[in-house]
Short mmCIF file of C-alpha atoms in Angstrom, two decimals:
data_model
loop_
_atom_site.label_atom_id
_atom_site.label_comp_id
_atom_site.label_asym_id
_atom_site.label_seq_id
_atom_site.Cartn_x
_atom_site.Cartn_y
_atom_site.Cartn_z
CA MET A 27 8.99 -12.66 1.54
CA ALA A 28 10.27 -15.41 -0.68
CA ALA A 29 12.59 -13.90 -3.24
CA ALA A 30 12.44 -14.73 -6.93
CA ASP A 31 15.50 -15.97 -8.83
CA GLU A 32 16.02 -12.54 -10.36
CA MET A 33 15.35 -9.12 -8.93
CA ILE A 34 15.74 -5.38 -9.40
CA LEU A 35 16.90 -3.24 -6.49
CA ILE A 36 15.37 0.25 -6.18
CA LEU A 37 17.34 2.78 -4.13
CA ASP A 38 14.97 5.29 -2.54
CA PHE A 39 15.97 8.94 -2.40
CA GLY A 40 12.61 10.05 -1.03
CA SER A 41 10.50 10.39 -4.17
CA GLN A 42 6.73 10.34 -3.86
CA TYR A 43 6.83 7.97 -6.84
CA THR A 44 9.24 5.34 -5.46
CA GLN A 45 6.51 2.81 -4.71
CA LEU A 46 5.07 3.44 -8.16
CA ILE A 47 8.41 2.46 -9.70
CA ALA A 48 8.19 -0.82 -7.79
CA ARG A 49 4.67 -1.42 -9.04
CA ARG A 50 5.71 -0.86 -12.65
CA VAL A 51 8.59 -3.31 -12.29
CA ARG A 52 6.32 -5.95 -10.77
CA GLU A 53 3.77 -5.49 -13.53
CA GLU A 54 6.48 -6.93 -15.79
CA ASN A 55 6.56 -10.06 -13.57
CA ILE A 56 9.92 -9.06 -12.14
CA TYR A 57 10.49 -9.07 -8.40
CA CYS A 58 11.96 -5.92 -6.88
CA GLU A 59 12.69 -4.43 -3.49
CA ILE A 60 13.00 -0.86 -2.28
CA VAL A 61 15.89 -0.03 0.04
CA PRO A 62 17.13 3.30 1.43
CA PHE A 63 19.80 4.97 -0.71
CA ASN A 64 22.28 4.47 2.15
CA ALA A 65 21.43 0.82 2.88
CA ASP A 66 24.14 -1.78 3.27
CA LEU A 67 23.96 -3.67 -0.03
CA ALA A 68 26.28 -6.46 1.09
CA PRO A 69 23.36 -8.87 1.82
CA TYR A 70 22.31 -8.54 -1.82
CA SER A 71 25.67 -9.70 -3.13
CA LYS A 72 24.39 -13.29 -2.96
CA ARG A 73 21.10 -12.42 -4.64
CA ASN A 74 20.56 -12.38 -8.37
CA VAL A 75 20.27 -8.60 -8.69
CA LYS A 76 19.95 -7.86 -12.40
CA GLY A 77 20.06 -4.08 -12.14
CA TYR A 78 19.51 -0.96 -10.04
CA ILE A 79 17.04 1.91 -10.27
CA LEU A 80 17.77 5.18 -8.46
CA SER A 81 14.54 6.99 -7.57
CA GLY A 82 13.87 10.69 -7.71
CA GLY A 83 13.81 12.78 -4.56
CA PRO A 84 13.00 16.24 -3.20
CA ALA A 85 16.59 17.25 -2.38
CA SER A 86 19.03 19.16 -4.56
CA VAL A 87 22.30 17.44 -5.35
CA LYS A 88 23.96 20.83 -4.83
CA GLU A 89 22.76 21.15 -1.22
CA PRO A 90 25.14 20.25 1.63
CA GLY A 91 24.16 16.93 3.16
CA SER A 92 22.07 15.81 0.20
CA PRO A 93 21.70 12.03 -0.31
CA ARG A 94 24.77 10.61 -2.03
CA LEU A 95 26.21 7.34 -3.28
CA GLU A 96 29.87 6.43 -3.22
CA LYS A 97 31.37 6.38 -6.69
CA SER A 98 32.31 2.76 -6.02
CA PHE A 99 28.61 1.90 -6.21
CA PHE A 100 28.75 2.47 -9.95
CA GLN A 101 31.73 0.16 -10.38
CA THR A 102 29.43 -2.76 -11.03
CA ASP A 103 28.63 -4.87 -14.03
CA LYS A 104 24.94 -4.36 -13.31
CA PRO A 105 23.00 -1.72 -15.29
CA VAL A 106 21.85 1.39 -13.45
CA LEU A 107 18.89 3.63 -14.29
CA GLY A 108 18.70 7.01 -12.56
CA ILE A 109 15.35 8.81 -12.52
CA CYS A 110 15.24 12.59 -11.96
CA TYR A 111 17.38 13.06 -8.81
CA GLY A 112 19.02 9.76 -9.74
CA LEU A 113 20.22 11.18 -13.06
CA GLN A 114 21.43 14.39 -11.41
CA LEU A 115 23.34 12.36 -8.82
CA ILE A 116 25.00 10.30 -11.57
CA ALA A 117 26.05 13.43 -13.45
CA ASP A 118 27.43 15.11 -10.34
CA THR A 119 29.24 11.97 -9.14
CA PHE A 120 31.11 11.61 -12.43
CA GLY A 121 32.06 15.29 -12.71
CA GLY A 122 29.24 16.83 -14.70
CA GLU A 123 27.88 20.31 -14.10
CA LEU A 124 24.43 21.00 -12.68
CA VAL A 125 22.49 24.22 -12.50
CA ARG A 126 19.79 25.14 -9.99
CA SER A 127 16.62 26.17 -11.79
CA GLU A 128 14.95 29.43 -10.82
CA THR A 129 11.61 27.64 -10.79
CA ARG A 130 10.85 23.97 -10.39
CA GLU A 131 9.71 22.34 -13.64
CA TYR A 132 6.59 20.37 -12.85
CA GLY A 133 4.15 18.93 -15.35
CA GLN A 134 3.97 17.72 -18.92
CA SER A 135 6.76 18.25 -21.42
CA GLN A 136 7.67 17.00 -24.88
CA ILE A 137 10.92 15.07 -25.33
CA ASN A 138 12.81 14.59 -28.57
CA LEU A 139 15.05 11.56 -28.90
CA GLY A 140 18.57 11.64 -30.29
CA GLY A 141 20.63 8.65 -31.32
CA ASN A 142 19.57 5.00 -31.06
CA SER A 143 19.70 4.18 -27.37
CA PRO A 144 18.37 0.72 -26.42
CA LEU A 145 16.49 2.50 -23.61
CA PHE A 146 14.20 4.07 -26.22
CA LYS A 147 13.56 1.07 -28.45
CA ASN A 148 10.00 1.27 -29.89
CA VAL A 149 9.53 4.75 -28.43
CA GLU A 150 8.34 7.57 -30.70
CA LYS A 151 10.95 10.19 -31.58
CA SER A 152 8.79 12.85 -29.93
CA SER A 153 6.39 12.11 -27.07
CA ARG A 154 4.89 13.48 -23.86
CA VAL A 155 6.62 12.93 -20.53
CA TRP A 156 6.14 14.07 -16.92
CA MET A 157 8.76 16.33 -15.39
CA SER A 158 9.26 17.15 -11.71
CA HIS A 159 12.66 18.64 -10.93
CA GLY A 160 14.47 21.72 -9.68
CA ASP A 161 18.03 21.04 -10.88
CA SER A 162 19.06 20.32 -14.45
CA ILE A 163 22.28 19.18 -16.11
CA LYS A 164 24.27 21.90 -17.85
CA ARG A 165 27.17 19.67 -18.88
CA LEU A 166 27.45 15.90 -18.90
CA PRO A 167 30.56 14.23 -17.47
CA SER A 168 33.13 12.61 -19.72
CA GLY A 169 32.00 9.20 -20.93
CA PHE A 170 28.31 10.14 -21.14
CA THR A 171 26.14 11.29 -24.01
CA ALA A 172 22.73 12.95 -24.22
CA ILE A 173 20.00 10.79 -25.75
CA ALA A 174 16.95 13.08 -25.38
CA SER A 175 16.11 16.75 -25.02
CA THR A 176 13.16 19.12 -24.67
CA ALA A 177 12.58 22.64 -25.95
CA THR A 178 14.04 24.07 -22.73
CA LEU A 179 16.24 21.19 -21.53
CA PRO A 180 19.20 20.10 -23.69
CA ILE A 181 19.79 17.02 -21.55
CA ALA A 182 16.52 15.23 -20.72
CA ALA A 183 18.11 11.77 -20.79
CA ALA A 184 21.65 10.40 -20.93
CA GLU A 185 23.62 7.17 -21.05
CA SER A 186 27.20 6.11 -20.46
CA LYS A 187 29.18 5.19 -23.54
CA ASP A 188 29.74 1.68 -22.15
CA GLY A 189 25.97 1.14 -22.12
CA LYS A 190 25.75 0.41 -18.38
CA ILE A 191 24.43 3.62 -16.83
CA PHE A 192 21.29 5.44 -17.97
CA GLY A 193 19.43 8.47 -16.66
CA LEU A 194 16.08 10.18 -17.24
CA GLN A 195 15.20 13.70 -16.15
CA PHE A 196 11.51 12.75 -16.39
CA HIS A 197 9.44 10.08 -14.62
CA PRO A 198 8.70 6.97 -16.74
CA GLU A 199 6.71 5.36 -13.92
CA VAL A 200 3.77 7.79 -14.03
CA MET A 201 0.91 7.38 -16.49
CA HIS A 202 1.46 10.92 -17.87
CA THR A 203 4.64 9.69 -19.57
CA VAL A 204 3.17 8.15 -22.71
CA HIS A 205 5.91 5.58 -23.38
CA GLY A 206 7.06 5.18 -19.77
CA LYS A 207 6.06 1.53 -19.60
CA GLN A 208 8.00 0.75 -22.78
CA ILE A 209 11.09 2.60 -21.51
CA LEU A 210 11.08 0.61 -18.27
CA HIS A 211 10.43 -2.60 -20.22
CA ASN A 212 13.49 -1.88 -22.37
CA PHE A 213 15.66 -1.31 -19.32
CA LEU A 214 14.44 -4.40 -17.49
CA PHE A 215 14.51 -6.89 -20.35
CA ASP A 216 16.89 -5.64 -23.05
CA ILE A 217 19.45 -3.94 -20.82
CA CYS A 218 19.26 -5.89 -17.54
CA GLY A 219 18.42 -9.20 -19.21
CA CYS A 220 15.48 -10.06 -16.95
CA LYS A 221 13.24 -12.98 -17.89
CA GLY A 222 10.05 -11.87 -16.10
CA ASN A 223 9.43 -15.14 -14.28
CA TRP A 224 8.04 -13.77 -11.00
CA THR A 225 4.44 -15.00 -11.12
CA THR A 226 1.81 -15.92 -8.53
CA GLU A 227 2.57 -19.58 -9.15
CA SER A 228 6.29 -19.14 -8.52
CA PHE A 229 5.54 -16.97 -5.47
CA ILE A 230 3.30 -19.65 -3.94
CA GLU A 231 5.85 -22.38 -4.60
CA SER A 232 8.80 -20.48 -3.13
CA THR A 233 6.84 -19.06 -0.18
CA VAL A 234 5.40 -22.42 0.85
CA ARG A 235 8.86 -23.96 0.59
CA ASP A 236 10.40 -21.21 2.71
CA LEU A 237 7.60 -21.36 5.30
CA ARG A 238 8.09 -25.12 5.71
CA GLN A 239 11.81 -24.63 6.09
CA LYS A 240 11.43 -21.81 8.62
CA VAL A 241 8.52 -23.12 10.69
CA GLY A 242 9.03 -26.86 10.49
CA ASN A 243 6.70 -28.49 13.06
CA GLY A 244 6.25 -25.30 15.07
CA LYS A 245 2.82 -23.92 15.96
CA VAL A 246 1.78 -20.63 14.36
CA VAL A 247 -0.90 -18.20 15.54
CA LEU A 248 -2.45 -15.78 13.07
CA ALA A 249 -4.74 -12.81 13.70
CA ILE A 250 -7.53 -13.20 11.16
CA SER A 251 -10.32 -10.81 10.26
CA GLY A 252 -11.98 -12.32 7.19
CA GLY A 253 -10.33 -9.71 5.00
CA VAL A 254 -8.30 -10.70 1.96
CA ASP A 255 -4.88 -10.13 3.57
CA SER A 256 -5.26 -12.36 6.62
CA SER A 257 -7.31 -14.93 4.65
CA VAL A 258 -4.64 -15.30 1.96
CA CYS A 259 -2.01 -15.47 4.68
CA ALA A 260 -4.03 -18.27 6.32
CA LEU A 261 -4.27 -20.27 3.09
CA LEU A 262 -0.53 -19.98 2.43
CA LEU A 263 0.26 -21.14 5.96
CA LYS A 264 -2.29 -23.94 5.82
CA LYS A 265 -0.72 -25.14 2.56
CA ALA A 266 2.71 -25.07 4.21
CA ILE A 267 2.09 -26.34 7.76
CA GLY A 268 -1.45 -27.76 7.85
CA ASP A 269 -3.04 -28.12 11.30
CA ASN A 270 -0.20 -26.34 13.09
CA LEU A 271 -1.89 -23.06 12.15
CA TYR A 272 -4.26 -21.48 14.70
CA ALA A 273 -6.25 -18.46 13.49
CA ILE A 274 -7.65 -16.14 16.16
CA PHE A 275 -10.58 -13.83 15.38
CA VAL A 276 -11.20 -11.17 18.03
CA ASN A 277 -14.36 -9.08 18.36
CA ASN A 278 -12.93 -5.75 19.45
CA GLY A 279 -16.34 -4.14 19.86
CA VAL A 280 -15.93 -1.89 16.83
CA LEU A 281 -16.82 -4.33 14.07
CA ARG A 282 -19.50 -3.65 11.46
CA LYS A 283 -23.09 -4.86 11.70
CA ASN A 284 -23.32 -8.66 12.22
CA GLU A 285 -19.62 -8.99 11.37
CA PHE A 286 -18.61 -11.20 14.28
CA THR A 287 -21.05 -13.94 13.28
CA ASP A 288 -20.83 -13.41 9.51
CA VAL A 289 -17.03 -13.66 9.43
CA GLN A 290 -17.04 -16.83 11.50
CA MET A 291 -19.37 -18.43 8.95
CA MET A 292 -17.14 -17.23 6.09
CA LEU A 293 -13.96 -18.51 7.70
CA SER A 294 -15.44 -21.95 8.35
CA SER A 295 -15.02 -22.66 4.64
CA LEU A 296 -11.23 -22.31 4.84
CA GLY A 297 -10.82 -25.48 6.89
CA ILE A 298 -8.50 -23.93 9.49
CA HIS A 299 -8.35 -23.99 13.29
CA LEU A 300 -10.44 -20.94 14.17
CA ILE A 301 -10.67 -19.48 17.66
CA ALA A 302 -13.32 -16.72 17.99
CA VAL A 303 -13.11 -14.43 21.04
CA ASP A 304 -15.79 -11.87 21.94
CA ALA A 305 -13.91 -9.19 23.87
CA SER A 306 -16.12 -6.28 22.85
CA ARG A 307 -16.88 -5.17 26.43
CA ARG A 308 -13.20 -5.01 27.36
CA PHE A 309 -12.39 -2.83 24.36
CA LEU A 310 -15.32 -0.43 24.75
CA SER A 311 -14.65 0.11 28.45
CA GLN A 312 -11.07 1.20 27.68
CA LEU A 313 -12.18 3.42 24.80
CA ALA A 314 -14.68 5.31 26.95
CA GLY A 315 -13.98 9.04 26.89
CA VAL A 316 -11.11 8.79 24.39
CA GLU A 317 -11.23 11.15 21.40
CA ASP A 318 -7.68 11.28 20.02
CA PRO A 319 -7.34 8.90 17.04
CA GLU A 320 -3.80 7.80 17.85
CA ARG A 321 -4.82 6.97 21.42
CA LYS A 322 -7.72 4.91 20.06
CA ARG A 323 -5.33 2.98 17.85
CA LYS A 324 -2.87 2.39 20.67
CA ILE A 325 -5.60 1.26 23.10
CA ILE A 326 -7.06 -1.18 20.60
CA GLY A 327 -3.63 -2.46 19.57
CA ASN A 328 -2.42 -2.98 23.14
CA LEU A 329 -5.61 -4.70 24.32
CA PHE A 330 -5.60 -6.87 21.24
CA ILE A 331 -2.11 -7.99 22.20
CA ASP A 332 -3.32 -8.87 25.72
CA ILE A 333 -6.17 -11.00 24.39
CA PHE A 334 -4.10 -12.58 21.67
CA GLU A 335 -1.44 -13.47 24.24
CA GLU A 336 -4.06 -15.08 26.50
CA GLU A 337 -5.41 -17.23 23.67
CA ALA A 338 -1.94 -18.24 22.49
CA HIS A 339 -1.08 -19.41 26.01
CA LYS A 340 -4.23 -21.56 26.04
CA ILE A 341 -3.05 -23.25 22.85
CA GLY A 342 0.40 -23.84 24.33
CA GLY A 343 3.72 -24.37 22.61
CA VAL A 344 3.26 -21.51 20.13
CA GLU A 345 6.54 -20.53 18.48
CA TYR A 346 5.52 -18.23 15.65
CA LEU A 347 3.30 -15.22 15.04
CA ALA A 348 1.96 -14.70 11.51
CA GLN A 349 0.68 -11.36 10.23
CA GLY A 350 -0.97 -10.37 6.97
CA THR A 351 1.16 -7.22 6.78
CA LEU A 352 1.33 -5.62 3.32
CA TYR A 353 3.82 -3.25 1.74
CA PRO A 354 1.65 -0.09 2.12
CA ASP A 355 1.15 -0.89 5.84
CA VAL A 356 4.90 -0.93 6.34
CA ILE A 357 5.52 2.17 4.25
CA GLU A 358 2.89 4.28 6.05
CA SER A 359 3.75 3.10 9.57
CA VAL A 360 7.41 4.09 9.74
CA SER A 361 10.02 6.11 7.92
CA PHE A 362 10.71 3.05 5.85
CA LYS A 363 13.12 2.40 3.03
CA GLY A 364 14.21 5.94 2.52
CA PRO A 365 13.57 9.50 3.70
CA SER A 366 9.79 9.39 3.79
CA ALA A 367 7.42 10.66 6.46
CA THR A 368 5.29 8.63 8.87
CA ILE A 369 1.61 9.12 8.02
CA LYS A 370 -0.07 7.22 10.86
CA SER A 371 0.47 4.11 12.92
CA HIS A 372 -1.07 0.91 11.57
CA HIS A 373 -2.79 -1.54 13.86
CA ASN A 374 -1.01 -4.88 13.95
CA VAL A 375 -0.01 -7.42 16.54
CA GLY A 376 3.73 -6.91 16.26
CA GLY A 377 4.02 -6.20 19.99
CA LEU A 378 3.42 -9.89 20.62
CA LYS A 379 6.80 -10.66 19.14
CA GLU A 380 8.58 -8.93 22.03
CA ARG A 381 6.03 -9.80 24.72
CA MET A 382 5.93 -13.51 23.95
CA HIS A 383 9.30 -13.90 22.26
CA LEU A 384 7.61 -15.21 19.14
CA LYS A 385 9.33 -15.48 15.79
CA LEU A 386 7.58 -13.33 13.20
CA VAL A 387 6.21 -14.70 9.92
CA GLU A 388 4.97 -12.16 7.35
CA PRO A 389 4.65 -13.88 3.97
CA LEU A 390 2.82 -10.95 2.33
CA ARG A 391 5.05 -8.16 3.64
CA GLU A 392 6.40 -7.08 0.24
CA LEU A 393 3.11 -7.34 -1.69
CA PHE A 394 0.63 -4.69 -2.75
CA LYS A 395 -3.10 -5.27 -2.28
CA ASP A 396 -3.86 -6.12 -5.91
CA GLU A 397 -1.03 -8.68 -5.87
CA VAL A 398 -2.56 -10.28 -2.77
CA ARG A 399 -5.94 -10.47 -4.53
CA ARG A 400 -4.36 -12.24 -7.51
CA LEU A 401 -2.59 -14.57 -5.10
CA GLY A 402 -5.87 -15.34 -3.33
CA ARG A 403 -7.58 -16.25 -6.59
CA GLN A 404 -4.68 -18.49 -7.54
CA LEU A 405 -5.01 -20.25 -4.16
CA GLY A 406 -8.71 -20.81 -4.81
CA LEU A 407 -9.99 -18.27 -2.30
CA GLU A 408 -13.66 -17.48 -2.81
CA GLU A 409 -14.56 -14.12 -4.31
CA LYS A 410 -16.41 -13.10 -1.13
CA PHE A 411 -12.96 -12.94 0.52
CA VAL A 412 -10.94 -11.67 -2.44
CA GLY A 413 -13.27 -8.79 -3.23
CA ARG A 414 -13.86 -7.51 0.30
CA HIS A 415 -13.02 -3.88 0.85
CA PRO A 416 -10.15 -3.16 3.26
CA PHE A 417 -11.22 -2.69 6.87
CA PRO A 418 -8.86 -1.10 9.42
CA GLY A 419 -7.76 -2.98 12.53
CA PRO A 420 -9.22 -0.27 14.81
CA GLY A 421 -12.47 -0.71 12.89
CA LEU A 422 -15.30 1.72 13.47
CA ALA A 423 -13.32 3.44 16.23
CA VAL A 424 -11.49 5.46 13.58
CA ARG A 425 -14.71 6.10 11.67
CA ILE A 426 -16.28 7.81 14.65
CA ILE A 427 -14.70 11.23 14.97
CA GLY A 428 -14.52 11.77 18.70
CA GLU A 429 -15.58 9.47 21.52
CA VAL A 430 -16.65 5.89 20.79
CA THR A 431 -19.91 4.97 22.54
CA GLU A 432 -22.47 2.20 22.14
CA GLU A 433 -25.03 4.75 20.94
CA ARG A 434 -22.73 6.25 18.31
CA LEU A 435 -21.60 2.78 17.17
CA ALA A 436 -25.22 1.75 16.66
CA VAL A 437 -25.86 4.76 14.43
CA LEU A 438 -22.70 4.18 12.40
CA ARG A 439 -23.31 0.44 11.97
CA GLU A 440 -26.81 0.96 10.58
CA ALA A 441 -25.78 3.76 8.23
CA ASP A 442 -22.77 1.78 6.98
CA ALA A 443 -24.90 -1.30 6.36
CA VAL A 444 -27.31 0.73 4.20
CA PHE A 445 -24.44 2.26 2.22
CA ILE A 446 -22.79 -1.08 1.45
CA GLU A 447 -26.12 -2.74 0.65
CA GLU A 448 -26.94 -0.04 -1.91
CA LEU A 449 -23.51 -0.35 -3.52
CA HIS A 450 -24.08 -4.08 -3.97
CA LYS A 451 -27.61 -3.49 -5.24
CA ASN A 452 -26.36 -1.05 -7.87
CA ASP A 453 -23.42 -3.22 -8.95
CA LEU A 454 -20.88 -0.68 -7.65
CA TYR A 455 -19.23 -2.48 -4.74
CA ASP A 456 -16.65 -4.35 -6.84
CA LYS A 457 -15.82 -1.20 -8.81
CA ILE A 458 -14.85 0.65 -5.65
CA TRP A 459 -11.64 0.08 -3.68
CA GLN A 460 -13.10 1.01 -0.30
CA ALA A 461 -16.40 2.46 0.92
CA PHE A 462 -17.62 3.32 4.39
CA VAL A 463 -19.49 5.81 6.54
CA VAL A 464 -17.92 8.30 8.97
CA LEU A 465 -19.88 9.65 11.95
CA LEU A 466 -19.00 13.32 12.42
CA PRO A 467 -18.73 15.14 15.77
CA VAL A 468 -21.36 17.70 14.76
CA LYS A 469 -25.12 17.92 14.70
CA SER A 470 -27.30 19.90 12.34
CA VAL A 471 -30.83 21.29 12.24
CA GLY A 472 -33.34 19.46 10.11
CA VAL A 473 -37.06 18.99 9.62
CA MET A 474 -38.75 15.60 9.76
CA GLY A 475 -42.49 15.74 9.36
CA ASP A 476 -43.52 19.00 11.00
CA GLU A 477 -40.88 18.84 13.70
CA ARG A 478 -37.49 20.41 14.04
CA THR A 479 -34.63 17.96 14.52
CA TYR A 480 -31.09 18.43 15.76
CA GLU A 481 -29.24 15.23 14.94
CA ASN A 482 -26.08 13.61 13.62
CA VAL A 483 -24.30 14.32 10.36
CA ILE A 484 -22.55 11.47 8.54
CA ALA A 485 -20.11 11.44 5.63
CA LEU A 486 -20.04 8.79 2.93
CA ARG A 487 -16.52 7.89 1.78
CA ALA A 488 -15.82 5.84 -1.35
CA VAL A 489 -12.56 5.73 -3.30
CA THR A 490 -11.06 4.02 -6.32
CA SER A 491 -7.47 2.81 -6.14
CA THR A 492 -5.09 0.05 -7.14
CA ASP A 493 -2.97 -0.39 -4.04
CA GLY A 494 -4.17 2.19 -1.50
CA MET A 495 -1.03 4.31 -1.85
CA THR A 496 -3.00 6.84 -3.89
CA ALA A 497 -6.76 7.07 -4.33
CA ASP A 498 -9.43 9.14 -6.05
CA TRP A 499 -12.99 9.66 -4.82
CA ALA A 500 -15.45 7.36 -6.54
CA LYS A 501 -17.84 8.95 -9.03
CA ILE A 502 -21.02 7.34 -7.69
CA PRO A 503 -24.06 8.33 -9.82
CA HIS A 504 -26.11 11.11 -8.25
CA GLU A 505 -29.30 9.08 -8.27
CA VAL A 506 -27.57 6.32 -6.27
CA LEU A 507 -26.22 8.83 -3.76
CA ALA A 508 -29.72 10.28 -3.46
CA GLN A 509 -31.16 6.83 -2.73
CA ILE A 510 -28.46 6.11 -0.15
CA SER A 511 -29.05 9.45 1.56
CA SER A 512 -32.83 8.98 1.59
CA ARG A 513 -32.61 5.50 3.08
CA ILE A 514 -30.12 6.48 5.79
CA ILE A 515 -32.09 9.54 6.90
CA ASN A 516 -35.35 7.61 6.93
CA GLU A 517 -34.10 4.31 8.37
CA VAL A 518 -31.29 5.25 10.75
CA LYS A 519 -32.56 6.94 13.87
CA GLY A 520 -30.38 9.88 14.87
CA VAL A 521 -29.19 11.01 11.41
CA ASN A 522 -30.70 13.96 9.55
CA ARG A 523 -27.92 14.94 7.13
CA VAL A 524 -25.68 12.96 4.73
CA THR A 525 -22.58 14.38 3.02
CA TYR A 526 -20.21 12.87 0.43
CA ASP A 527 -16.41 13.16 0.76
CA ILE A 528 -14.79 14.17 -2.56
CA SER A 529 -11.17 14.32 -1.34
CA SER A 530 -8.41 12.36 -3.06
CA LYS A 531 -5.32 10.76 -1.52
CA PRO A 532 -3.11 12.75 -1.36
CA PRO A 533 -3.69 15.23 0.16
CA ALA A 534 -6.29 13.39 2.28
CA THR A 535 -5.90 9.85 3.58
CA ILE A 536 -8.58 7.26 2.81
CA GLU A 537 -9.68 6.85 6.42
CA TRP A 538 -10.58 10.02 8.31
CA GLU A 539 -8.54 9.05 11.40
#
């Protein structure tokens, strides 16, 4: 990821909102990175870090072994903003007194401002905020003063008397905090002195420059699917290295209806070297009898690596592997940038790096999906690419609960095609983040004509989201759902019942497997 001239560094203490903090910073056109609270910050000494934000976290500062920072960290001329756990850690580090609450305060609260802190410029004297904490500060350390309170919390915000360290007991990054955006704006611009010059134009310029410097005349292979991530990645690489980019599109046997041919036609407009490989039989033979979702993912990922390796060897002289990896992919795949749990493995071709000793190129690694869409539009990518819903690498294999067979794939493909067609027809597709059909491992009794049926049940899944980190189920009008259900049951042989998934993320994930 090409870094901007200025940046904010976010230290992650395990908060569920850490990525949301990053999003809010980037919405101000300021580049930021998330690092674990215990990361070695020496590499950032040569970067133009304008300030630090300490995230919240589930731990108690009073617990043995809780995440800590050395006091020397605060001996910097850079401003620091501690949020929730971050504020408690600041208070404890400097000798304040904390008290463990009997019950965790979670939900809306009303703060009242005191004094004239620059952190609260243009913020109403009394406003709603979102609290989520177990500890609270009973006494501030010497050199700090309280700048906000609530009816039950004397110290809801504080700052150091030298104007360098600030802390909030509430979360400014969530929408429930009415003036949260303004508070962060004040910290970033008035306190840290940021200019807000991280734009799509500057990102393209710096990324293309860095790609040219890194790759030179080397050949690069890219796994491409026709989705926005890999397509934007392809355009950036093409802009940087021209014909030394080779994009490989593999039919893994679990693509949607007509997708292998449709995507090839779409990609032809990008003017890149495209190599299309139909390996559907190889994938389906290895998936036979497999029901566990993680095994499906591993089988598809490993076989993809085999095929990709074969094609790269045919090209010859390949030095680099490019991936359209995004920030949420990285966050969900590993315990990344702080004490956060692995959700599920993400399909990528990273294994090629070790197998073929390729150097990895991931120009989108620190971007969220909506940032990639904006980037694509700036690069002139057609809306048919930019607006495509995300599609997982393991494809329909993780939308069939249980064994993947030709028969079950045929049912799922037809039902999914009807669903997506109706969303387009009713002008809903672009209002939805992701929509798809899941084939369930159950059958139900039905009546078609005068005959009893015992056939498949499918679930429709549609969600709204900004970046895929959180999502809500889409409120599709009932009459549209009725039309979708009627068409699927009447047109797709083998289905006699349609359900609609109304789970949000969290607690559910977007995909079922």
